[in-house]
Amino acid sequence: MYAFPLFIISALMKPRFRPLPLVVIALLVLMITPNRAQACADFDTMVTQLAGPGKVTKTATTSGPYSAASTWGGGSAPTATDVAVINAGVTVTVNNLTPTAKTIVVYGTLKFSTTINSNLRVENLLIYDGGRLIVGGYSVNGEGGPVPANLTASIVIFKGPTAEAPDSRRMGRGIVGDCNAIIRMNGAGARTPFTTLTFSEGPSSTPMQTVTAAPADWKIGDEVVIPATVFTREWSETITAAGTAALKNELRTITAINTTAPFSLTLNSHLTYQHLRANSDPRTRLHLANLTRNITIKSESPTDIASRGHVMLMGGDAKITGVSFMDLGRTDKREIVSDPKLATSQYNAPRLNLPTYKPYSSPFIVGGENKLNNPRARYALHFHENLFTTKAIVSKCVVRGTPGWGFANHSSWVDFTDNVCFDFGGAGFAAEDGDEIGAFSGNIAIGGTGNGEFPGRRTVFGNKPRMDQGDMGFTGEGFWSQSPDVTITGNIAAGCKGCGYQLWCGGHFDPASGHITGRPLNRALPAGVVPRHWDWNQNGGNDAVVTTDMPFAAFNNNIAYGCYMGLKMRFVNHGSTAIFTAVRSDPNVDNPVLLLGDQLVPKNSSTATRVRFSISNCSFWNNMNGIHATYVTMADFSNIYIAAQNPPPTHAPATAWVPGPMDEGVGSIGLDFDFQNTLNTLTNVEITNYTTGVWRHGLDLPVTGLTMTGCTELYHSEIDANNNPTNCAGYNWLKMNFGSNNIPDYIR
């Protein structure tokens, strides 16, 4: 049992809080975790550093308009250099386009007008426990209604001229909600996230695009994006002359809408690139995503990544609809993190200094070394350690232009539904640690640019410095999940340098503590599961269930195209923990060392019992590879469609990857079951136009209804005459005599 943090007790005693019954405080004591306590303490430290005694220059003591002097005790409204506080019980309304401040700490309510266009320019917007930020409400609890579709509301995050040093953990410069802050954002201008195009598209003399339906909430003037439909292997091909990522995803503006059949949208210009489907099968439809919303949160100076804002919400009492998060986030996934958590650690790694990288303008110097130039967890929209007690909801929003992660769930409970993420560095949608719950449902991720390397090498063993720092999800994945408890259903990933979906359920390695994130012991288990757990109580942590003992909660009805790989899975329901005993203490040394020895061996290791789970009803087309699975157990793959364009690009079977037409790689390996896969099954799987239809390492792969057309061969590492698919006429298993250490990169 952990002692109840003194900062929480003191906070509960402050005048702005109503006294809580002892039973409620007791429940909070039971629920608090060291990470949660640290997050809340970090927020308090930030507020003290940015708006502590002697620093506050404006205080709102009376409810009223932001621009009214009477709201601020008779003085003038804040300017861009002021540190302002909104007292508990006071509601301040942003009612025009001029409000500004350097820092605002909200103990009461900061609200945006729903009768006039509104804008707030601020560097640090900090919502304290019990405080409310309302940018359009949900017509309950005095919130008011949404921002009407004909109006706009915006928050612009700027970087002030003063030194960064006072904010020691770099949490500021953005919107940060405390552990019990209340966040409401609701734009009536929310859009249906995407629609479907009816046929392959390409350069033409007409800018008209025929769609299956013209969404009623789409408007003339909306900006839309059409995803690339082929994977581009070379990093240089993703960078335009201006230094921005292209990936052949095309931006256009709607100039006309035909709402009667045949439905169509007219764009401001014809397309530049071919957007070819794999074939005419309805499972290979193209999509058109809408990027326009009437509530916007953006950075004022996005070209300098260090000057960007971010949004970090530590509480679950958040409901966000119809918001565009533009040019936010300063965690650059092209670089290994070098953050406050690791500032004195041996794990601080040198910067890569890629040619396309734009350096930070004002790095924070500690002991003569640049330690905080790329802090982790400063993402576009990030839910941070919300304790799983209240579910946050994010729907019909857009993240656009971020060097790291777009929509991030870190040890929280969040449902992300019907959102769009476009032009991101690390991953569009991410579950960070392995203990997250919630959902990714009905979203679309387009344009993951990655870290500048071909992602064919293995995610962890191929980049140990990243693993040593617990810095994952960096190759431009559409969806990256380290948690088996986040459901992934009905999503689309397209035009990404990385995988459409990557399920990495081994837990998150914390280099500061040496712990592996586990699933909370008090969370209900799926029927039949008897897992092991990590024993962290011995050195300041919580015991937790080993995430690799858990089946993936739900993965179905997902689509990926134009990506490196449709779906990549590692450490899912397999139970392996070997990966966690071989991290390196020095990024420049290749020999692995044991970090914590026996502490990385789970308790009750002989009693783990696992159950089956399913990967179903998915379509992966025009990706370089279809599905890759390693360290995956008891997975039932059913109703899976894997297709490449016809004719397929030319590859050299069983050797190094050879570029196809236009150096675009699709149709390499359809289904790849590499090492340590046991008790998996295939049912009703179709593979079309892949050079290698199936690669199988090992003997047990029961197959029912595997259909292959236009493929060259099936490979496996051992001869298994009893398990040759009988319904694949003309295909026989061919033995590949690769040792475990020299399997070609294009297979991995």
XYZ file of C-alpha atoms in Angstrom:
748
model
C 0.000 0.000 0.000
C 1.251 3.432 -0.906
C 1.069 6.432 1.354
C -1.445 9.002 0.156
C 0.606 11.798 -1.433
C 0.763 14.908 0.709
C 0.187 17.199 -2.268
C -3.229 15.549 -2.827
C -4.181 15.873 0.835
C -3.191 19.533 0.776
C -5.136 20.066 -2.456
C -8.265 18.551 -0.938
C -7.973 21.022 1.934
C -7.733 24.115 -0.284
C -10.747 26.470 -0.196
C -11.767 25.788 -3.799
C -12.618 22.167 -2.873
C -15.667 20.981 -1.019
C -14.697 18.689 1.870
C -14.800 15.054 0.782
C -16.197 12.252 2.948
C -13.542 10.042 4.494
C -14.829 7.045 2.537
C -14.185 8.903 -0.731
C -10.675 9.818 0.365
C -10.109 6.176 1.320
C -11.171 5.061 -2.160
C -8.786 7.569 -3.724
C -5.976 6.171 -1.580
C -6.708 2.693 -2.911
C -6.790 3.839 -6.526
C -3.701 6.045 -6.583
C -0.622 4.696 -8.346
C 2.951 5.989 -8.261
C 2.734 7.175 -11.883
C -0.607 8.875 -11.249
C 0.758 10.551 -8.133
C 3.784 11.727 -10.079
C 1.616 13.144 -12.872
C -0.460 15.182 -10.416
C 2.668 16.321 -8.580
C 4.250 17.382 -11.868
C 1.186 19.493 -12.645
C 1.387 21.228 -9.266
C 5.092 21.876 -9.787
C 4.405 23.381 -13.202
C 1.708 25.688 -11.818
C 4.033 26.830 -9.043
C 6.843 27.511 -11.489
C 4.711 29.342 -14.043
C 2.096 31.002 -11.862
C 3.323 30.760 -8.296
C 3.536 33.439 -5.601
C 4.570 36.797 -6.978
C 4.051 35.798 -10.618
C 0.278 36.326 -11.018
C -0.509 39.715 -12.562
C -4.254 39.374 -13.338
C -7.014 37.684 -11.342
C -10.613 37.175 -12.493
C -12.813 37.760 -9.458
C -16.161 38.334 -11.192
C -17.866 36.379 -13.963
C -17.958 38.205 -17.273
C -16.378 38.667 -20.733
C -12.643 38.093 -21.014
C -12.130 41.523 -22.533
C -14.052 43.406 -19.823
C -11.987 45.228 -17.209
C -14.633 44.519 -14.561
C -13.988 40.769 -14.902
C -10.421 41.329 -13.701
C -11.194 43.320 -10.583
C -11.475 46.648 -12.352
C -8.095 46.462 -14.039
C -7.466 45.887 -17.707
C -7.792 42.527 -19.440
C -4.621 40.410 -19.641
C -1.987 41.038 -22.299
C 0.429 38.563 -23.883
C 2.882 38.980 -20.991
C 0.398 38.528 -18.137
C -0.035 35.531 -15.855
C -3.763 35.292 -15.170
C -5.821 33.269 -12.688
C -9.555 32.561 -12.906
C -10.825 32.019 -9.372
C -13.064 29.148 -8.351
C -16.738 29.989 -8.923
C -15.896 32.555 -11.624
C -16.800 32.071 -15.313
C -14.822 34.033 -17.892
C -16.133 34.018 -21.468
C -13.907 34.496 -24.519
C -16.211 36.633 -26.659
C -14.087 38.063 -29.471
C -10.824 37.515 -31.376
C -8.418 39.544 -29.207
C -8.088 37.773 -25.792
C -4.537 36.768 -24.873
C -2.264 35.951 -21.938
C 1.058 34.283 -21.346
C -0.345 31.895 -18.758
C -3.896 31.236 -17.562
C -4.613 28.995 -14.568
C -8.282 28.030 -14.408
C -9.762 27.202 -11.001
C -13.235 28.301 -12.119
C -14.514 28.163 -15.721
C -13.059 29.421 -18.984
C -15.782 29.389 -21.618
C -15.953 30.325 -25.297
C -18.831 32.253 -26.832
C -21.448 30.407 -28.883
C -22.867 33.615 -30.403
C -19.767 35.154 -32.015
C -16.436 34.010 -33.432
C -13.878 33.687 -30.657
C -10.130 33.206 -30.299
C -7.652 32.947 -27.427
C -3.898 33.386 -27.862
C -1.988 31.887 -24.937
C 1.215 30.063 -24.112
C 0.142 28.045 -21.066
C -3.515 27.161 -20.475
C -3.628 25.157 -17.241
C -6.919 23.706 -15.974
C -6.670 22.936 -12.266
C -8.593 20.302 -10.308
C -12.275 21.255 -10.428
C -11.656 23.869 -13.119
C -13.558 23.752 -16.405
C -12.570 24.518 -19.998
C -15.680 24.732 -22.182
C -15.260 25.370 -25.915
C -18.829 24.476 -26.798
C -20.809 22.373 -24.351
C -23.264 19.476 -24.404
C -26.284 21.348 -22.965
C -25.951 19.820 -19.497
C -24.634 21.058 -16.148
C -24.673 24.673 -17.283
C -22.195 24.046 -20.104
C -24.357 25.589 -22.793
C -24.614 24.217 -26.304
C -22.045 23.526 -29.023
C -20.238 26.143 -31.063
C -22.698 26.603 -33.980
C -21.609 25.375 -37.390
C -21.575 28.931 -38.783
C -19.152 30.159 -36.094
C -15.547 29.366 -35.192
C -13.655 29.083 -31.938
C -9.894 28.746 -31.731
C -6.997 28.541 -29.313
C -3.560 29.529 -30.601
C -0.526 28.361 -28.616
C 2.433 30.731 -28.861
C 5.955 30.593 -27.495
C 6.820 33.533 -25.299
C 10.136 35.383 -25.359
C 11.244 34.309 -21.879
C 13.615 31.426 -21.161
C 12.186 27.946 -20.831
C 14.023 27.040 -17.638
C 11.200 27.865 -15.123
C 9.090 24.974 -16.475
C 11.507 22.255 -15.395
C 9.607 19.303 -16.912
C 8.524 21.092 -20.092
C 4.834 20.350 -19.508
C 3.706 23.833 -20.407
C 3.296 25.595 -23.734
C -0.055 24.065 -24.442
C -3.308 23.020 -22.808
C -2.737 20.881 -19.729
C -5.593 19.536 -17.637
C -4.998 18.461 -14.033
C -6.105 15.099 -12.680
C -9.662 16.266 -11.939
C -10.076 18.990 -14.552
C -13.258 19.077 -16.652
C -12.814 19.480 -20.403
C -15.682 20.076 -22.846
C -15.233 20.890 -26.531
C -18.151 20.512 -28.915
C -18.330 21.898 -32.429
C -21.571 21.632 -34.359
C -19.305 21.881 -37.381
C -18.121 18.307 -36.796
C -17.922 16.292 -40.004
C -18.441 12.693 -40.989
C -14.766 11.662 -41.024
C -14.608 10.050 -44.460
C -16.567 8.757 -47.417
C -15.818 6.117 -50.058
C -14.820 6.715 -53.658
C -16.486 4.437 -56.172
C -13.526 3.592 -58.424
C -9.791 4.018 -58.907
C -8.718 7.627 -59.274
C -5.839 9.246 -61.101
C -4.671 12.259 -63.076
C -7.423 13.489 -65.353
C -8.847 16.597 -66.922
C -11.776 16.672 -64.513
C -11.600 17.393 -60.790
C -14.908 15.621 -60.111
C -14.795 12.587 -57.837
C -17.728 10.180 -57.652
C -18.499 9.005 -54.137
C -20.809 6.374 -52.705
C -22.553 9.092 -50.707
C -22.146 12.815 -50.167
C -22.160 13.286 -46.381
C -24.807 15.807 -45.386
C -22.434 17.635 -43.049
C -19.723 18.237 -45.690
C -19.581 21.779 -47.062
C -18.137 23.684 -50.002
C -14.750 24.985 -48.898
C -13.925 21.917 -46.800
C -10.398 20.559 -47.194
C -10.119 16.841 -47.965
C -7.312 14.305 -48.451
C -7.151 11.314 -50.805
C -4.702 8.651 -49.548
C -1.885 7.089 -51.534
C -2.596 3.506 -52.550
C 0.953 2.198 -52.957
C 3.811 1.845 -50.496
C 6.830 4.046 -51.197
C 9.984 2.390 -49.905
C 12.534 5.190 -50.169
C 12.466 7.925 -47.517
C 13.575 10.524 -50.058
C 10.396 9.899 -52.025
C 8.291 11.075 -49.093
C 9.878 14.537 -48.950
C 8.873 17.367 -51.250
C 11.189 20.131 -52.407
C 9.924 22.218 -49.488
C 11.000 19.528 -47.019
C 7.516 18.351 -46.113
C 6.210 14.811 -46.190
C 4.179 13.942 -49.273
C 3.689 10.179 -49.522
C 1.458 10.856 -52.533
C -1.479 11.673 -50.271
C -3.232 14.573 -51.976
C -4.937 17.594 -50.411
C -7.821 19.292 -52.208
C -10.701 21.672 -51.461
C -14.362 20.961 -52.229
C -15.834 23.461 -54.695
C -19.190 21.784 -55.429
C -21.337 18.972 -53.991
C -23.952 16.930 -55.812
C -26.251 15.362 -53.211
C -28.394 13.386 -55.651
C -27.393 10.128 -57.307
C -24.856 9.700 -58.738
C -23.278 11.496 -55.791
C -20.160 13.500 -56.516
C -17.789 16.108 -55.156
C -15.966 18.626 -57.310
C -12.465 19.474 -56.142
C -10.398 22.569 -56.834
C -8.020 20.646 -59.124
C -7.523 17.218 -60.611
C -5.288 14.661 -58.934
C -1.537 14.523 -59.529
C -0.901 10.840 -58.795
C -2.487 7.531 -59.635
C -4.634 6.160 -56.809
C -5.144 2.646 -58.101
C -7.088 -0.039 -56.329
C -5.708 -3.560 -56.185
C -8.695 -4.744 -58.191
C -12.436 -4.180 -58.556
C -13.302 -6.158 -55.427
C -15.430 -3.972 -53.109
C -12.994 -4.752 -50.292
C -10.427 -2.470 -51.984
C -12.383 0.779 -52.011
C -10.648 4.165 -51.776
C -11.536 6.822 -49.225
C -11.743 10.578 -48.971
C -11.252 12.144 -45.522
C -12.503 15.555 -44.388
C -10.054 17.768 -42.451
C -12.293 20.758 -41.694
C -13.774 21.511 -38.238
C -15.063 24.753 -36.712
C -13.092 24.487 -33.461
C -9.327 24.717 -33.897
C -6.387 24.363 -31.537
C -3.080 25.119 -33.220
C 0.521 26.250 -32.776
C 1.415 29.766 -33.804
C 4.952 28.816 -34.915
C 4.822 25.213 -36.148
C 7.998 25.221 -38.246
C 10.128 25.252 -35.097
C 9.136 22.017 -33.377
C 10.358 23.244 -29.977
C 7.915 26.164 -30.216
C 4.869 23.984 -30.783
C 2.072 23.523 -28.322
C 0.553 20.261 -27.125
C -2.558 19.041 -25.314
C -2.166 16.818 -22.238
C -5.217 15.804 -20.204
C -4.614 13.903 -16.965
C -8.259 13.363 -16.065
C -10.950 11.253 -17.646
C -13.719 13.865 -17.384
C -13.229 14.972 -20.972
C -15.628 14.978 -23.911
C -14.328 16.368 -27.194
C -16.241 16.510 -30.492
C -15.492 18.263 -33.767
C -12.090 19.809 -32.967
C -9.093 20.217 -35.281
C -5.712 19.897 -33.550
C -3.321 21.478 -36.054
C 0.492 21.574 -36.019
C 0.699 20.452 -32.402
C 3.141 18.195 -30.588
C 6.861 18.616 -29.984
C 7.889 15.010 -29.371
C 9.698 14.262 -32.617
C 9.581 10.530 -33.338
C 12.369 10.900 -35.881
C 14.637 11.297 -32.856
C 15.162 9.184 -29.740
C 13.580 10.922 -26.759
C 15.861 12.841 -24.401
C 13.460 13.974 -21.751
C 13.354 15.116 -18.116
C 12.683 11.567 -16.964
C 16.042 10.495 -18.375
C 17.994 13.716 -17.883
C 20.530 12.116 -15.519
C 20.285 8.617 -16.952
C 22.762 6.562 -18.919
C 19.973 6.064 -21.435
C 20.135 9.599 -22.812
C 21.027 9.013 -26.449
C 22.667 11.303 -29.007
C 20.514 13.032 -31.585
C 20.347 11.551 -35.068
C 20.406 14.911 -36.880
C 18.639 13.732 -39.992
C 19.168 16.007 -43.005
C 15.477 16.907 -43.082
C 15.322 17.668 -39.358
C 14.708 21.242 -38.236
C 16.756 21.807 -35.054
C 15.329 23.208 -31.868
C 15.886 26.919 -31.494
C 16.314 27.109 -27.715
C 17.365 23.816 -26.164
C 17.463 23.510 -22.385
C 20.980 22.863 -21.173
C 21.706 20.668 -18.142
C 25.328 20.223 -17.110
C 26.500 21.350 -20.524
C 24.474 18.687 -22.312
C 21.309 19.081 -24.330
C 18.991 16.835 -22.295
C 15.484 18.167 -22.870
C 15.459 18.910 -26.565
C 13.046 16.087 -27.379
C 10.818 15.308 -24.381
C 8.446 12.373 -24.614
C 4.684 12.672 -24.122
C 4.211 16.086 -25.762
C 1.719 14.915 -28.362
C -1.093 16.579 -30.286
C -3.854 15.118 -28.069
C -2.620 13.035 -25.153
C -4.541 11.450 -22.296
C -2.060 10.912 -19.482
C -2.570 8.551 -16.529
C -6.315 9.162 -15.975
C -6.610 6.274 -13.485
C -9.223 4.310 -15.520
C -12.064 5.674 -13.346
C -13.810 7.828 -15.952
C -13.980 7.244 -19.695
C -12.940 10.145 -21.910
C -14.610 10.459 -25.329
C -13.063 11.919 -28.485
C -15.151 11.863 -31.657
C -15.154 13.429 -35.134
C -11.899 15.278 -34.452
C -8.822 15.841 -36.624
C -5.126 15.779 -35.791
C -3.096 17.227 -38.613
C 0.649 17.778 -38.877
C 2.458 16.336 -35.848
C 6.017 14.970 -35.612
C 5.061 12.349 -33.037
C 1.743 10.732 -32.135
C -1.652 12.144 -33.040
C -4.259 10.659 -30.687
C -2.492 9.106 -27.678
C -3.853 7.012 -24.819
C -1.306 6.655 -22.031
C -2.481 4.529 -19.111
C -5.982 5.936 -19.517
C -9.543 5.004 -20.483
C -10.477 6.674 -23.773
C -12.806 5.934 -26.680
C -11.514 7.464 -29.939
C -14.341 7.252 -32.484
C -14.742 8.597 -36.037
C -11.578 10.710 -36.011
C -9.050 11.613 -38.713
C -5.273 11.756 -38.301
C -3.233 13.098 -41.199
C 0.493 13.766 -41.652
C 2.050 12.347 -38.484
C 5.545 11.197 -37.660
C 5.326 8.285 -35.236
C 1.778 6.931 -35.164
C -1.682 8.292 -35.841
C -3.388 6.516 -32.937
C -1.388 5.072 -30.035
C -1.908 3.115 -26.826
C 1.388 3.742 -25.111
C 2.162 1.512 -22.139
C 0.154 -1.710 -22.209
C -2.388 -1.034 -19.450
C -4.741 1.221 -21.462
C -8.453 0.500 -21.961
C -10.943 1.945 -24.417
C -11.384 1.823 -28.170
C -10.139 2.909 -31.567
C -13.296 2.693 -33.652
C -14.241 4.092 -37.058
C -11.102 6.233 -37.386
C -8.866 6.865 -40.389
C -5.076 7.437 -40.279
C -3.363 8.804 -43.392
C 0.257 9.720 -44.005
C 2.563 8.325 -41.319
C 6.024 9.540 -42.347
C 8.192 7.560 -39.911
C 11.735 8.179 -38.718
C 13.504 8.171 -42.053
C 14.418 4.506 -42.162
C 12.979 1.656 -44.160
C 10.801 -0.108 -41.551
C 11.660 -3.613 -42.728
C 14.037 -4.284 -39.884
C 12.635 -5.726 -36.717
C 10.951 -3.161 -34.497
C 12.917 -3.874 -31.346
C 15.968 -6.001 -32.078
C 16.707 -3.785 -35.041
C 16.716 -0.613 -32.944
C 17.879 -1.331 -29.413
C 18.521 2.314 -28.475
C 14.797 2.950 -28.927
C 13.887 -0.029 -26.783
C 16.385 0.907 -24.088
C 14.570 4.211 -23.664
C 11.060 2.804 -23.970
C 10.629 4.912 -27.100
C 8.382 3.000 -29.491
C 5.883 3.684 -32.274
C 8.264 5.657 -34.478
C 8.040 4.241 -38.014
C 4.814 5.893 -39.160
C 2.188 3.363 -38.058
C -1.452 4.192 -38.568
C -2.335 2.491 -35.282
C 0.165 1.434 -32.612
C -1.133 -0.460 -29.567
C 0.883 -1.873 -26.696
C -2.300 -2.728 -24.813
C -4.340 -5.890 -25.427
C -7.356 -4.220 -23.793
C -7.923 -1.470 -26.384
C -10.375 -2.672 -29.024
C -9.527 -1.819 -32.651
C -12.570 -2.068 -34.918
C -13.757 -0.555 -38.190
C -10.696 1.625 -38.826
C -8.714 2.564 -41.941
C -4.964 3.138 -42.298
C -3.655 4.360 -45.650
C -0.594 5.873 -47.294
C 1.788 5.257 -44.360
C 5.523 4.527 -44.251
C 4.955 2.121 -41.379
C 2.411 -0.593 -40.714
C -1.266 0.090 -40.928
C -1.647 -1.558 -37.518
C 0.996 -2.759 -35.079
C 0.019 -4.726 -31.982
C 2.990 -4.818 -29.623
C 1.666 -6.201 -26.356
C 4.848 -6.890 -24.422
C 4.396 -3.944 -22.088
C 6.335 -0.697 -21.920
C 9.888 -0.668 -20.578
C 10.627 2.211 -18.201
C 14.381 2.864 -18.252
C 14.202 4.986 -15.101
C 12.692 2.269 -12.868
C 13.529 -0.814 -14.911
C 9.889 -1.904 -14.678
C 7.693 -3.348 -17.403
C 4.165 -1.943 -17.541
C 1.576 -4.555 -16.706
C -2.184 -4.849 -16.643
C -3.758 -3.719 -13.328
C -4.407 -6.632 -10.973
C -7.910 -5.370 -10.117
C -9.116 -5.372 -13.734
C -11.498 -8.218 -14.604
C -9.908 -11.024 -16.607
C -11.384 -12.678 -19.703
C -13.045 -15.978 -18.886
C -10.515 -18.780 -18.551
C -7.387 -16.614 -18.354
C -4.992 -17.328 -15.481
C -2.044 -14.969 -15.994
C 1.267 -14.348 -14.306
C 2.197 -10.992 -12.823
C 5.223 -8.794 -12.341
C 6.499 -8.356 -8.800
C 7.346 -4.660 -8.591
C 6.299 -4.102 -4.963
C 9.805 -4.967 -3.871
C 11.199 -1.705 -5.262
C 8.477 0.918 -5.347
C 5.955 -0.251 -7.897
C 2.653 -2.061 -8.216
C 2.306 -5.748 -8.975
C 0.675 -6.084 -12.400
C -0.486 -8.788 -14.794
C 1.931 -9.714 -17.587
C 0.348 -8.253 -20.737
C 1.749 -10.998 -22.980
C -0.524 -13.467 -21.172
C -3.638 -11.648 -22.390
C -5.685 -12.220 -25.573
C -6.249 -9.159 -27.731
C -9.683 -7.787 -26.824
C -10.980 -7.166 -30.363
C -9.470 -6.621 -33.798
C -11.977 -6.778 -36.635
C -13.332 -4.990 -39.719
C -10.139 -2.994 -40.224
C -8.608 -1.899 -43.554
C -5.084 -0.928 -44.531
C -3.671 0.035 -47.919
C -0.603 1.794 -49.296
C 1.407 0.918 -46.156
C 4.572 -1.055 -45.464
C 2.472 -3.792 -43.893
C -1.209 -4.225 -43.193
C -0.898 -5.756 -39.716
C 2.154 -6.564 -37.602
C 1.836 -8.482 -34.322
C 4.420 -9.230 -31.651
C 4.105 -10.599 -28.118
C 0.347 -11.089 -28.329
C -1.077 -13.768 -26.010
C 2.241 -15.594 -26.185
C 3.641 -15.176 -22.687
C 7.245 -14.613 -23.734
C 9.194 -12.257 -21.482
C 12.619 -13.020 -22.928
C 12.673 -9.669 -24.676
C 12.804 -7.845 -21.355
C 16.010 -9.498 -20.129
C 18.147 -8.350 -23.029
C 18.102 -4.558 -23.020
C 21.398 -2.802 -23.420
C 22.908 -0.435 -20.907
C 24.862 1.389 -23.582
C 23.273 2.258 -26.973
C 26.726 2.087 -28.557
C 27.408 -1.483 -27.438
C 25.904 -4.364 -29.360
C 26.199 -7.029 -26.675
C 23.009 -7.272 -24.591
C 23.215 -7.261 -20.807
C 20.752 -8.183 -18.084
C 19.344 -5.018 -16.571
C 17.486 -6.309 -13.536
C 18.178 -10.017 -13.650
C 15.667 -12.055 -11.705
C 13.316 -9.091 -11.229
C 12.251 -9.561 -14.839
C 10.989 -13.084 -14.202
C 7.243 -13.017 -13.497
C 5.698 -14.626 -10.440
C 3.622 -17.810 -10.733
C 5.268 -18.408 -14.109
C 4.129 -22.016 -14.296
C 0.414 -21.283 -13.929
C -0.357 -19.083 -16.933
C -3.449 -20.222 -18.848
C -4.428 -18.413 -22.028
C -7.514 -18.413 -24.250
C -8.122 -18.003 -27.974
C -8.785 -14.660 -29.657
C -9.700 -13.595 -33.186
C -8.436 -11.356 -35.983
C -11.366 -11.186 -38.380
C -13.076 -9.527 -41.340
C -10.118 -7.392 -42.399
C -8.852 -6.195 -45.772
C -5.179 -5.408 -46.394
C -4.400 -4.407 -49.962
C -1.556 -2.819 -51.932
C 0.739 -3.010 -48.941
C 4.283 -4.272 -49.331
C 3.412 -7.141 -46.963
C 0.021 -8.277 -45.707
C 0.316 -9.705 -42.176
C 3.374 -10.473 -40.047
C 3.029 -12.357 -36.742
C 5.822 -13.260 -34.310
C 5.383 -14.463 -30.723
C 1.630 -14.854 -31.233
C -0.378 -17.714 -29.725
C -3.936 -19.021 -30.092
C -4.999 -16.470 -32.705
C -7.797 -17.358 -35.120
C -7.381 -15.448 -38.394
C -10.683 -15.558 -40.287
C -12.223 -13.818 -43.282
C -9.012 -12.009 -44.185
C -8.465 -10.496 -47.646
C -4.882 -9.722 -48.727
C -4.430 -8.367 -52.257
C -1.939 -6.502 -54.429
C -2.456 -4.760 -57.733
C -2.331 -6.837 -60.885
C 0.187 -7.309 -62.393
C 2.186 -7.449 -59.148
C 5.599 -5.783 -58.874
C 8.605 -8.004 -59.430
C 10.381 -9.356 -56.346
C 13.163 -11.873 -56.026
C 11.714 -14.794 -54.064
C 13.624 -15.844 -50.947
C 16.317 -13.199 -51.443
C 16.689 -9.476 -50.907
C 13.741 -7.290 -51.747
C 13.815 -5.898 -55.281
C 11.931 -2.677 -56.099
C 8.926 -2.989 -58.320
C 7.575 -0.463 -60.856
C 8.315 3.149 -59.878
C 10.258 1.836 -56.831
C 6.963 1.199 -55.102
C 6.729 -2.023 -53.163
C 3.527 -4.026 -52.982
C 2.946 -7.720 -53.229
C 5.990 -9.125 -51.400
C 4.663 -11.514 -48.687
C 0.975 -12.022 -48.090
C 0.976 -13.807 -44.738
C 4.144 -14.190 -42.656
C 4.156 -16.430 -39.567
C 7.692 -16.062 -38.302
C 9.185 -17.412 -35.074
C 7.338 -18.521 -31.962
C 3.823 -18.801 -33.338
C 1.786 -21.639 -31.864
C -1.801 -22.859 -31.993
C -2.858 -20.253 -34.583
C -5.427 -21.009 -37.306
C -6.372 -19.701 -40.748
C -9.994 -19.775 -41.919
C -11.281 -18.245 -45.154
C -8.117 -16.331 -46.001
C -7.657 -14.996 -49.560
C -4.269 -13.893 -50.893
C -3.937 -12.367 -54.367
C -0.881 -11.277 -56.385
C 1.778 -11.677 -53.693
C 5.146 -13.109 -54.676
C 5.210 -15.261 -51.556
C 1.707 -16.197 -50.535
C 2.506 -17.607 -47.088
C 5.728 -17.833 -45.108
C 5.549 -20.234 -42.165
C 8.237 -20.944 -39.564
C 7.211 -24.060 -37.656
C 4.739 -26.850 -38.146
C 1.410 -26.041 -36.551
C -0.743 -23.847 -38.772
C -4.134 -25.496 -39.317
C -5.653 -24.144 -42.501
C -9.301 -24.155 -43.577
C -10.178 -22.274 -46.727
C -6.894 -20.698 -47.802
C -7.234 -19.380 -51.361
C -4.323 -17.983 -53.351
C -4.329 -16.533 -56.844
C -1.470 -14.973 -58.755
C 1.103 -15.917 -56.089
C 4.430 -17.588 -56.810
C 5.005 -19.877 -53.833
C 4.500 -20.839 -50.202
C 7.560 -21.120 -47.998
C 8.187 -22.723 -44.654
C 11.204 -23.640 -42.571
C 10.332 -27.308 -42.005
C 8.810 -29.922 -44.278
C 5.317 -30.782 -43.058
C 3.616 -33.091 -45.497
C 0.559 -33.425 -43.276
C -0.315 -29.730 -43.295
C -0.203 -28.758 -46.953
C -3.259 -26.653 -47.889
C -5.356 -28.927 -50.067
C -7.436 -26.149 -51.595
C -4.492 -24.198 -53.042
C -4.245 -25.945 -56.395
C -0.783 -25.748 -57.849
C 0.877 -24.545 -54.635
C 3.105 -26.705 -52.447
C 5.104 -25.854 -49.378
C 8.726 -25.165 -50.342
C 11.360 -25.538 -47.673
C 13.620 -22.532 -47.010
C 16.927 -23.414 -45.370
C 17.459 -20.120 -43.578
C 19.037 -20.137 -40.157
C 17.382 -18.118 -37.439
C 19.806 -15.222 -37.861
C 19.871 -14.793 -41.621
C 16.269 -14.680 -42.741
C 16.015 -11.854 -45.290
C 14.904 -8.469 -44.005
C 11.997 -8.391 -46.419
C 10.482 -11.338 -44.533
C 10.883 -9.778 -41.129
